[in-house]
Coordinates of C-alpha atoms in Angstrom, one line a residue:
X12 CA -12.1 -2.2 19.2
X13 CA -12.0 -1.9 15.4
X14 CA -10.2 1.5 15.6
X15 CA -7.7 0.0 18.1
X16 CA -6.8 -2.8 15.7
X17 CA -6.6 -0.3 12.8
X18 CA -4.3 2.0 14.7
X19 CA -2.0 -0.8 16.1
X20 CA -1.6 -2.8 12.9
X21 CA -1.2 0.3 10.7
X22 CA 1.3 1.8 13.2
X23 CA 3.2 -1.5 13.4
X24 CA 3.6 -1.6 9.6
X25 CA 4.9 2.0 9.7
X26 CA 7.3 1.2 12.6
X27 CA 8.7 -1.7 10.6
X28 CA 9.4 0.5 7.7
X29 CA 11.0 3.1 9.9
X30 CA 13.2 0.5 11.6
X31 CA 14.3 -0.8 8.3
X32 CA 15.5 2.7 7.2
X33 CA 17.1 3.5 10.6
X34 CA 18.9 0.2 11.4
X35 CA 19.9 -1.1 8.0
X36 CA 21.6 0.7 5.1
X37 CA 18.5 0.4 3.0
X38 CA 17.4 3.6 1.3
X39 CA 13.8 4.8 1.4
X40 CA 13.0 3.6 -2.2
X41 CA 14.3 0.1 -1.4
X42 CA 12.2 0.0 1.8
X43 CA 9.2 1.1 -0.3
X44 CA 9.7 -1.7 -2.8
X45 CA 10.3 -4.2 0.0
X46 CA 7.0 -3.3 1.7
X47 CA 5.0 -3.4 -1.5
X48 CA 6.4 -6.7 -2.6
X49 CA 5.9 -8.2 0.9
X50 CA 2.2 -7.2 0.7
X51 CA 1.9 -8.9 -2.7
X52 CA 3.7 -12.1 -1.5
X53 CA 1.7 -12.3 1.7
X54 CA -1.5 -12.0 -0.4
X55 CA -0.3 -14.7 -2.8
X56 CA 0.2 -17.0 0.2
X57 CA -3.3 -16.0 1.5
X58 CA -1.8 -14.5 4.7
X59 CA -2.5 -10.8 4.2
X60 CA -6.3 -11.0 3.7
X61 CA -6.9 -12.1 7.4
X62 CA -4.9 -9.1 8.5
X63 CA -7.1 -6.8 6.3
X64 CA -10.2 -8.4 7.8
X65 CA -8.9 -7.6 11.3
X66 CA -7.4 -4.1 10.7
X67 CA -9.2 -2.9 7.6
X68 CA -7.7 0.5 6.6
X69 CA -4.8 -0.1 9.0
X70 CA -3.6 -2.8 6.7
X71 CA -4.9 -1.4 3.3
X72 CA -3.5 2.1 3.5
X73 CA 0.2 1.5 4.2
X74 CA 2.6 0.3 1.5
X75 CA 2.0 -3.5 1.9
X76 CA -1.7 -2.7 1.3
X77 CA -0.8 -1.5 -2.2
X78 CA 0.9 -4.8 -3.0
X79 CA -2.1 -6.6 -1.5
X80 CA -4.4 -4.7 -3.8
X81 CA -2.3 -5.4 -6.9
X82 CA -2.0 -9.1 -6.1
X83 CA -5.7 -9.5 -5.2
X84 CA -6.7 -7.9 -8.5
X85 CA -4.4 -10.1 -10.5
X86 CA -5.6 -13.2 -8.7
X87 CA -9.2 -12.4 -9.3
X88 CA -8.4 -11.5 -12.9
X89 CA -6.6 -14.8 -13.4
X90 CA -9.9 -16.6 -13.0
X91 CA -11.1 -14.9 -16.2
X92 CA -8.0 -15.4 -18.3
X93 CA -4.4 -14.4 -18.9
X94 CA -5.1 -10.8 -20.1
X95 CA -7.3 -10.1 -17.0
X96 CA -4.5 -11.5 -14.8
X97 CA -2.1 -9.0 -16.2
X98 CA -4.4 -6.0 -16.1
X99 CA -6.4 -7.0 -12.9
X100 CA -3.9 -5.5 -10.5
X101 CA -3.9 -2.1 -12.2
X102 CA -7.7 -2.1 -12.4
X103 CA -8.0 -2.9 -8.7
X104 CA -5.6 -0.1 -7.7
X105 CA -6.8 2.5 -10.3
X106 CA -9.2 4.2 -7.9
X107 CA -6.6 4.8 -5.2
X108 CA -3.9 5.9 -7.7
X109 CA -6.4 8.3 -9.4
X110 CA -7.4 9.8 -6.0
X111 CA -3.8 10.3 -5.0
X112 CA -3.0 12.1 -8.2
X113 CA -6.1 14.3 -8.1
X114 CA -5.6 15.3 -4.4
X115 CA -1.9 15.9 -5.0
X116 CA -2.7 18.2 -7.9
X117 CA -5.3 20.2 -5.8
X118 CA -2.9 20.6 -2.9
X119 CA -0.2 21.8 -5.3
X120 CA -2.6 24.4 -6.7
X121 CA -3.5 25.7 -3.2
X122 CA 0.0 25.8 -1.7
X123 CA 2.1 26.7 -4.7
X124 CA 5.0 24.3 -4.1
X125 CA 8.5 25.3 -5.1
X126 CA 11.4 23.2 -6.3
X127 CA 14.3 22.7 -3.9
X128 CA 16.9 23.8 -6.5

């Protein structure tokens, strides 16, 4: 059942993003920012953590999950002081960002990407 919740909730988040791009005049970068900020705001209101407990990766991997990670790191850092509150989000998300950069570089080496222009 865990996989079903992961698939349904992760898919629903992606469907919401796609609907926002198709139905409204919002551009992809604006939808990206909207989803990241919504994850951070929902975590600040303690509403996103129950969704993560239910869907796990289905809620952590899409864009609101990045906002959730930043907000959660900042909230945990705030317990230790102001500087930790400022840097806590970056520390919490550093592993995922580093992995994305490393895998992107390795894929670029293998497939030899070319510029569109």
